[in-house]
Tab-separated table of C-alpha atoms and ligand atoms in Angstrom:
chain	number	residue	atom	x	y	z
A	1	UNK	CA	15.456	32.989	-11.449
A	2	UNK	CA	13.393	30.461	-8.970
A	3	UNK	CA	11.769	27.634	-10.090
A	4	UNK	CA	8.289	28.012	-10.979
A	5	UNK	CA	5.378	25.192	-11.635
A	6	UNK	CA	5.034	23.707	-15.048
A	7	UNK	CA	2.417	25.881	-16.067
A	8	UNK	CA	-0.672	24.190	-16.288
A	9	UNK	CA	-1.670	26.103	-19.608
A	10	UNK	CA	1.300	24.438	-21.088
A	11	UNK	CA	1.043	21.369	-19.830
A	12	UNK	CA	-1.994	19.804	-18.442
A	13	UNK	CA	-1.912	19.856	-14.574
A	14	UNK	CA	-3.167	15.775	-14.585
A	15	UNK	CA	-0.083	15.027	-17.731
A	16	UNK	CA	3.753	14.284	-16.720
A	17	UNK	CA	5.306	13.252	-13.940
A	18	UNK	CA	4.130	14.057	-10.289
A	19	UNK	CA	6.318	16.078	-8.431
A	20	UNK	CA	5.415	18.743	-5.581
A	21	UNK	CA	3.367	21.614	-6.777
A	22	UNK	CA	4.798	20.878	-9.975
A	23	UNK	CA	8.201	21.705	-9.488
A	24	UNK	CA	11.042	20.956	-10.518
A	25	UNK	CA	12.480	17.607	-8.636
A	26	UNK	CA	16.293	18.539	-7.345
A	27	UNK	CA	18.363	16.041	-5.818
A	28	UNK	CA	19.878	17.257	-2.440
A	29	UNK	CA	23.747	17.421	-3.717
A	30	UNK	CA	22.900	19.797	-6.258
A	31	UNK	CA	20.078	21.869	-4.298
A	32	UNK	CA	22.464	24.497	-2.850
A	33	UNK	CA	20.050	27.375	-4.093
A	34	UNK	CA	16.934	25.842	-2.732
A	35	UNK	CA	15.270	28.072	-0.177
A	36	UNK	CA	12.177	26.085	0.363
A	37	UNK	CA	12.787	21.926	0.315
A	38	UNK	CA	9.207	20.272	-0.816
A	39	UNK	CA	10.438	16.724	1.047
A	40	UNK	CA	7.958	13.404	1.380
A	41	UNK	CA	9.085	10.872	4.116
A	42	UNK	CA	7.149	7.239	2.914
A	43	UNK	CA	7.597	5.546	5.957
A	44	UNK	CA	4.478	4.590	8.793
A	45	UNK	CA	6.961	2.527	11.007
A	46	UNK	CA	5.743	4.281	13.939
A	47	UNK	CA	2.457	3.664	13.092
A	48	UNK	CA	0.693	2.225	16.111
A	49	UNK	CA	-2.866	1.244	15.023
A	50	UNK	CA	-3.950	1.216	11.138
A	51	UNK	CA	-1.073	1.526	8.649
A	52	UNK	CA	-0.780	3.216	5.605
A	53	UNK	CA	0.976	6.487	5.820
A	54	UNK	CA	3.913	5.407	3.962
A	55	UNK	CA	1.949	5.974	1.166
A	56	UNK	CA	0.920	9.855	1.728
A	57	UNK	CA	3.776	11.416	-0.360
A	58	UNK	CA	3.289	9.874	-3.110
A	59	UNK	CA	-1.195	10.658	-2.935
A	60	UNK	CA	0.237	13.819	-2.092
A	61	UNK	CA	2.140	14.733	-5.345
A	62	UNK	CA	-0.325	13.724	-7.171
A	63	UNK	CA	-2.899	15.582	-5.974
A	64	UNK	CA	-0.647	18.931	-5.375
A	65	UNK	CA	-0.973	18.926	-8.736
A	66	UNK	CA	-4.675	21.312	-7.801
A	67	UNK	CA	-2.773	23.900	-6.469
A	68	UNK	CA	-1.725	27.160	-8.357
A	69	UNK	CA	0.429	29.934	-8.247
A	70	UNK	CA	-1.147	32.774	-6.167
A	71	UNK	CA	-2.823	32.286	-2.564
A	72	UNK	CA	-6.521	34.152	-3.015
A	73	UNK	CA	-7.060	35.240	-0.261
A	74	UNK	CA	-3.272	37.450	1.185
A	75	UNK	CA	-2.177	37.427	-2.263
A	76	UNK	CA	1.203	35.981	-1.958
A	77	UNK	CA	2.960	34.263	-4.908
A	78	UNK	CA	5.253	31.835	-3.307
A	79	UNK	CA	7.348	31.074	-6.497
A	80	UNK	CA	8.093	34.623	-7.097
A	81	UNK	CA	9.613	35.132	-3.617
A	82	UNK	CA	11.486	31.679	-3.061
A	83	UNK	CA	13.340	28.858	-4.882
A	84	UNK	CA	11.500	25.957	-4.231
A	85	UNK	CA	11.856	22.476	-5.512
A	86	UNK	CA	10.568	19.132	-4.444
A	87	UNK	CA	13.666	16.902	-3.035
A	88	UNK	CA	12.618	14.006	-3.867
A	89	UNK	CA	11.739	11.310	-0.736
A	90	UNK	CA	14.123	10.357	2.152
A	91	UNK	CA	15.610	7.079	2.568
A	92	UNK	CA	13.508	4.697	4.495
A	93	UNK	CA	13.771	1.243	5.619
A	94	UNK	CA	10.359	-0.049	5.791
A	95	UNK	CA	11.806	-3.304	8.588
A	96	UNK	CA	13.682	-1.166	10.727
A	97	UNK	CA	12.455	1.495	12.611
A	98	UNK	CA	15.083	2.854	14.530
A	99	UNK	CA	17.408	2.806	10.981
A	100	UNK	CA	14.482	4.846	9.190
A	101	UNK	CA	15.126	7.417	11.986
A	102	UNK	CA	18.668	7.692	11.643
A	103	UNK	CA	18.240	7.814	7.723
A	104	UNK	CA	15.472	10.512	8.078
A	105	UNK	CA	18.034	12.470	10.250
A	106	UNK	CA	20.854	12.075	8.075
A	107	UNK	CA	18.469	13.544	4.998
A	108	UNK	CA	17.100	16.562	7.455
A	109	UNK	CA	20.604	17.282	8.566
A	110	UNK	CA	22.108	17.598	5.402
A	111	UNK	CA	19.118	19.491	4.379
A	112	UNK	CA	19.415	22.273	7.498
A	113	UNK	CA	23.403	22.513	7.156
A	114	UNK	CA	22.510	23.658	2.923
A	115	UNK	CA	20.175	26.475	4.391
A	116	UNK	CA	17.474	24.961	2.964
A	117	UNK	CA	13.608	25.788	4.943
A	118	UNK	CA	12.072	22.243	5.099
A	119	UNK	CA	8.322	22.073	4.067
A	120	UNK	CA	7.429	18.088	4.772
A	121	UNK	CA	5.077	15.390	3.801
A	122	UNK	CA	4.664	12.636	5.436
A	123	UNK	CA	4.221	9.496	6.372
A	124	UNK	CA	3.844	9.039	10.349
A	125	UNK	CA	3.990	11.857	13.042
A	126	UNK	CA	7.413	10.218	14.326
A	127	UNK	CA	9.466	11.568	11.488
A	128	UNK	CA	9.043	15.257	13.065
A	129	UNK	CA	11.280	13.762	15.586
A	130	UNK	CA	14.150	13.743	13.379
A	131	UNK	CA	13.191	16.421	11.783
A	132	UNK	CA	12.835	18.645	14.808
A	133	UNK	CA	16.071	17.084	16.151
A	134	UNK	CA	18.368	18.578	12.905
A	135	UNK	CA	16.310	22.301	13.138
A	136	UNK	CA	17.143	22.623	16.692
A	137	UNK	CA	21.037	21.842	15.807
A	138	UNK	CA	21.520	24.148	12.873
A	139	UNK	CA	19.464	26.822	14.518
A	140	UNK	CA	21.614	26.027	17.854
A	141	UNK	CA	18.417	26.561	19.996
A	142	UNK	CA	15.045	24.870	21.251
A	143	UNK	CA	11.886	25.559	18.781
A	144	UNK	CA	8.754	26.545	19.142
A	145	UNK	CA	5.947	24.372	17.761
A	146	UNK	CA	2.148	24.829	17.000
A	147	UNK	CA	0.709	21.935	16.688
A	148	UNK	CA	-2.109	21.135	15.282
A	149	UNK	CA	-3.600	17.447	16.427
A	150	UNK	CA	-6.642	15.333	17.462
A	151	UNK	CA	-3.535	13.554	19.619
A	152	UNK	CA	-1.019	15.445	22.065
A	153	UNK	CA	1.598	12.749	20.934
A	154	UNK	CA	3.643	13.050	24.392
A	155	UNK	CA	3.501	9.393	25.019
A	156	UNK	CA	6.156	8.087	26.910
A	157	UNK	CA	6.339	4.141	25.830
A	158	UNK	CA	4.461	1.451	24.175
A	159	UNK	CA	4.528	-2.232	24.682
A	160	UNK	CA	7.094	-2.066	27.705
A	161	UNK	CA	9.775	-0.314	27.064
A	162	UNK	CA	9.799	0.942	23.935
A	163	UNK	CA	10.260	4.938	23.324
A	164	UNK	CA	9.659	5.571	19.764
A	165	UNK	CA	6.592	5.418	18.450
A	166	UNK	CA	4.126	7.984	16.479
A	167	UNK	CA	2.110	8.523	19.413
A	168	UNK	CA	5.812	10.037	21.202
A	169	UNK	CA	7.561	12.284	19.018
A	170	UNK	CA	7.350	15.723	21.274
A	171	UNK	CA	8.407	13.987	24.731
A	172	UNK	CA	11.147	12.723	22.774
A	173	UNK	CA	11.898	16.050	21.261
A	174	UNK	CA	11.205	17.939	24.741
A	175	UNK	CA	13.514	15.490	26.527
A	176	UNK	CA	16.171	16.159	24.093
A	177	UNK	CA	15.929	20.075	24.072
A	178	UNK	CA	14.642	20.315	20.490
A	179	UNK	CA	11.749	21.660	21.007
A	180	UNK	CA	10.600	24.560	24.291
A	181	UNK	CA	7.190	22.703	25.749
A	182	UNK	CA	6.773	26.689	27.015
A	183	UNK	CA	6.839	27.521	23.313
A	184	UNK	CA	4.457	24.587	22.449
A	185	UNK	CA	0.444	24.768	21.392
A	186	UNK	CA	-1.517	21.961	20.865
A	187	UNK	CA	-5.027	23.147	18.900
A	188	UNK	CA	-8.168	20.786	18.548
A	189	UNK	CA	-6.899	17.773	21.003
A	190	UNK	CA	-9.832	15.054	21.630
A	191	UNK	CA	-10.572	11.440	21.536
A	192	UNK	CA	-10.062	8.896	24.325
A	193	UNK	CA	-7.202	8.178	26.700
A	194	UNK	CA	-5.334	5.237	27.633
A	195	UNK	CA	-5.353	6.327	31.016
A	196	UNK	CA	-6.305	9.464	32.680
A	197	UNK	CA	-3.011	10.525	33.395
A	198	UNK	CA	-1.863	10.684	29.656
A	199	UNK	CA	-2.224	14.367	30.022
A	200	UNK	CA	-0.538	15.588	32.680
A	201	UNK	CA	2.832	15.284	31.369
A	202	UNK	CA	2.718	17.979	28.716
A	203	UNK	CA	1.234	20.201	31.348
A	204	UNK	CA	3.640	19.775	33.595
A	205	UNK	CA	5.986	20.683	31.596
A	206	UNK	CA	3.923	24.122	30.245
A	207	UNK	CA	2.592	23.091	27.239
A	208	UNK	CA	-0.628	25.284	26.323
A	209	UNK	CA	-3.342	22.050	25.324
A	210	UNK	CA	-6.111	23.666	23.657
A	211	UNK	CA	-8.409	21.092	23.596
A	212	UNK	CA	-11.516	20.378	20.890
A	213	UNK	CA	-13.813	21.794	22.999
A	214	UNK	CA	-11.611	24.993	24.142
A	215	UNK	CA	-11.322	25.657	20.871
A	216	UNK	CA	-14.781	25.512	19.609
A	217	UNK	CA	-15.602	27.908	22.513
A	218	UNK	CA	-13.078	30.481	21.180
A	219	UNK	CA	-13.323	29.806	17.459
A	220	UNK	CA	-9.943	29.758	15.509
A	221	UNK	CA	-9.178	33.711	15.588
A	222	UNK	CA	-9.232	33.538	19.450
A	223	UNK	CA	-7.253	30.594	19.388
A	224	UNK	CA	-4.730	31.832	16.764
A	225	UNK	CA	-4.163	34.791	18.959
A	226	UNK	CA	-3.319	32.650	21.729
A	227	UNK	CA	-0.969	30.636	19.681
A	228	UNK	CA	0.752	33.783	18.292
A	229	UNK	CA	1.634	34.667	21.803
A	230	UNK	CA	2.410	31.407	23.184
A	231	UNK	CA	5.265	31.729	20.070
A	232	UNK	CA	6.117	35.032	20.166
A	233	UNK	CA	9.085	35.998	18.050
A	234	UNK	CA	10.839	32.768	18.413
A	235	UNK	CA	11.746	30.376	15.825
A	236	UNK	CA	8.939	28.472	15.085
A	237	UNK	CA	7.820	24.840	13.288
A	238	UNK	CA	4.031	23.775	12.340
A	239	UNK	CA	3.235	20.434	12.560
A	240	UNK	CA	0.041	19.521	11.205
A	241	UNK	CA	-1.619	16.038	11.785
A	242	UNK	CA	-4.163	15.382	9.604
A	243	UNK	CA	-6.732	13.784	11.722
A	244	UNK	CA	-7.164	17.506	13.546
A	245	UNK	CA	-9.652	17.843	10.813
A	246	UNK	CA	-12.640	16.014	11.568
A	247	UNK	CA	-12.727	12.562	9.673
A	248	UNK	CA	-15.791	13.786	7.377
A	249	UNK	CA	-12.985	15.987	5.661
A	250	UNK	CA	-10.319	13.875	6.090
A	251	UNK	CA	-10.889	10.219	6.538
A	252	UNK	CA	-7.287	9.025	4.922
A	253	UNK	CA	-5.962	8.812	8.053
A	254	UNK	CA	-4.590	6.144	10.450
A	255	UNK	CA	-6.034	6.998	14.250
A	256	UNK	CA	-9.082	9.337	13.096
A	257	UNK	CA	-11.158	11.044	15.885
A	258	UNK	CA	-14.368	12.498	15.386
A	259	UNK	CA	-15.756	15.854	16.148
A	260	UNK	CA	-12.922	17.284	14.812
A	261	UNK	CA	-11.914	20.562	12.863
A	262	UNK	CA	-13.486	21.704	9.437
A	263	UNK	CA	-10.945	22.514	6.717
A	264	UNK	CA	-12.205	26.050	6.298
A	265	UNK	CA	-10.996	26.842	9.908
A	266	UNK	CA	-7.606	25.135	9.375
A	267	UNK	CA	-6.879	26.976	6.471
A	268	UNK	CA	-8.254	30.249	8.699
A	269	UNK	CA	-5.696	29.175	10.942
A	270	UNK	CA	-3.351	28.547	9.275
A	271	UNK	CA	-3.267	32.103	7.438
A	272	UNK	CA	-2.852	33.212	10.837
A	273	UNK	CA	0.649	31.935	10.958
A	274	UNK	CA	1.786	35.291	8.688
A	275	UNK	CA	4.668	36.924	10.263
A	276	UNK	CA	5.856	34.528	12.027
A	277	UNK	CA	9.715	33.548	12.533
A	278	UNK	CA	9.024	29.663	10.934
A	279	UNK	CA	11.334	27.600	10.476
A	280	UNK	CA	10.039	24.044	8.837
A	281	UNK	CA	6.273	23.007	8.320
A	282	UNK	CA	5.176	19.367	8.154
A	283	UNK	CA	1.593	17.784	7.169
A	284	UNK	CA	1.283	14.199	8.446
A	285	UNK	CA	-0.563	10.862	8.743
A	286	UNK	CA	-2.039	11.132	5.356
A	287	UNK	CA	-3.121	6.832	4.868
A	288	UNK	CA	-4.715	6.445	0.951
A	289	UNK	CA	-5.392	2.978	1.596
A	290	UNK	CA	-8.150	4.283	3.675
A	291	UNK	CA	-9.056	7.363	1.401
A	292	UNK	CA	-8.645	5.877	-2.388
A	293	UNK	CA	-10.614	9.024	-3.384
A	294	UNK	CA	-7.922	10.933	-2.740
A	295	UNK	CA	-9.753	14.045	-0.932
A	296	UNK	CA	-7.168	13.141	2.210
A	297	UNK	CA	-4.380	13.916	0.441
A	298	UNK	CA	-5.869	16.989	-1.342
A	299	UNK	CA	-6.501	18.275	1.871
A	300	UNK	CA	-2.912	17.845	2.955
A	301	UNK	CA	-1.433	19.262	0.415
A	302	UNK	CA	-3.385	22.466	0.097
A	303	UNK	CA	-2.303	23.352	3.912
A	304	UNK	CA	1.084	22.898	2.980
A	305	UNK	CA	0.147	25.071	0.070
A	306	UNK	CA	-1.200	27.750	2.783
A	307	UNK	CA	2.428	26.952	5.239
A	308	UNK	CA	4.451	27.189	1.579
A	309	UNK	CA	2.807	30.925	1.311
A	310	UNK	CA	4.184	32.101	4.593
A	311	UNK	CA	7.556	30.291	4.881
A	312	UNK	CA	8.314	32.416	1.167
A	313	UNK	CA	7.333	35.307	2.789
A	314	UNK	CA	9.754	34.078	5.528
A	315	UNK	CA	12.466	33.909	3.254
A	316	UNK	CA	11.848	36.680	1.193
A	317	UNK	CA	12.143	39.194	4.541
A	318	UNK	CA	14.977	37.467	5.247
A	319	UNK	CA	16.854	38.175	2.149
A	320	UNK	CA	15.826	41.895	2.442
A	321	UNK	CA	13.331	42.235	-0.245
B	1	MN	MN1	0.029	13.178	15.586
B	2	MN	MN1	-3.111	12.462	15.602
């Protein structure tokens, strides 16, 4: 039997304690028949600008605590075709950057090597680094990625020197072989560069940019076609920064850009992903402190509501039914 939400007719969705879409919490040790892995990261060390990210999971349980049982639009009842659970948070160390990574990785690896599909909320965009880093290595091959971002995050360095930061996660990941940059989309990039060079790097190395304005040329249909062949039948990881969506719908967030994309379209989008070989999902750079309302976080967590959909369906193929 897979775990199913507390049922909100039994007890009210705003009463107990908050855990992902209402399921049960299971500690990683004991989660060996855990398809899907609900996982928050509370850490913003990479944070270059306005922090606050470390505090998304949390936001984020509450709030998943909208979201139901069956999708209304394709139908699909995640809970009836996947054991899920929420894992709980990884360890963090809020002074230490480079520690938090290794603890992240640690959690992800362990998490890959039990078979488990990771579905993330975060926290900064760096943790996909480590997160990208332990897929690639239990699925013994570069990944795909479509990425959805007002930010290409292929930064090379920051003050100097120094290489990790949340504005560098997919160089990191491309340098390392974790992720294909042939195999990479980037949908609804915008917003001021450092320097006009800060794009040629990804394109160099193939990744398909589709920028703000690309995209509101093609609409998201268009652009999810494009996408779905850019992927093909690899495996394949989402990674959805929050402040794609225009800051009207989303203003929780720590390096917002305007003119960005509605939630209606990212959702659109994001249905598109059906049938795809995924692999992980993460939703990132949710900040409360600068959304107390809470809508940020609502936001987040009802696209990984929409990604939670597809990866069961993932799973459920797999397994033959
Ligand atoms: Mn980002
Ligand atoms: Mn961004």
């Amino acid at each position: 039997m897979n775990n199913k939400p507390i049922s909100g007719h039994v007890l009210p969705r705003f009463a107990g304690i908050a855990t992902f879409m209402r399921l049960p919490y299971v500690a990683l040790p004991e989660a060996n028949d855990i398809d899907i892995g609900i996982i928050g990261v509370p850490w913003d060390g990479g944070t270059t600008n306005r922090a606050g990210a470390r505090h998304g999971p949390r936001q984020m349980r509450d709030l998943s605590t909208m979201t139901r049982n069956v999708h209304h639009v394709h139908g699909i009842a995640p809970y009836e075709l996947a054991n899920c659970a929420d894992l709980g948070d990884t360890p963090v160390n809020p002074v230490d950057l480079m520690d938090s990574i290794d603890r992240i990785q640690r959690f992800y690896d362990q998490v890959c090597e039990q078979g488990i599909m990771p579905l993330t909320a975060g926290g900064d965009h760096l943790l996909s680094l480590p997160i990208l880093r332990a897929l690639a290595k239990v699925h013994a091959e570069p990944l795909g990625m479509i990425h959805f971002d007002a930010h290409t995050d292929t930064m090379d360095r920051y003050f100097g020197d120094f290489e990790y930061t949340h504005g560098t996660p997919f160089r990191r990941a491309i340098e390392e072989g974790a992720l294909d940059p042939k195999r990479t989309v980037q949908i609804g990039i915008r917003g001021a560069l450092y320097t006009a060079q800060d794009k040629d790097w990804g394109l160099e190395q193939g990744i398909r940019v589709i920028e703000i304005e690309e995209y509101m040329d093609l609409g998201p249909d268009k652009v999810m076609q494009e996408a779905r062949r850019i992927v093909g039948d690899g495996k394949t990881y989402v990674s959805f920064d929050v402040d794609a969506l225009d800051p009207v719908y989303a203003p929780g967030t720590g390096t917002p850009e305007i003119g960005g994309i509605s939630t209606h379209d990212a959702q659109a989008m994001l249905r598109d992903l059906r049938g795809l070989n995924l692999v992980g999902a993460d939703v990132v750079e949710v900040a409360p402190p600068f959304d107390p309302s809470g809508n940020t976080a609502l936001v987040g967590v009802t696209m990984m509501w929409e990604m939670l959909c597809l990866m069961a369906e993932v799973i459920s193929k797999r397994q033959g039914n």
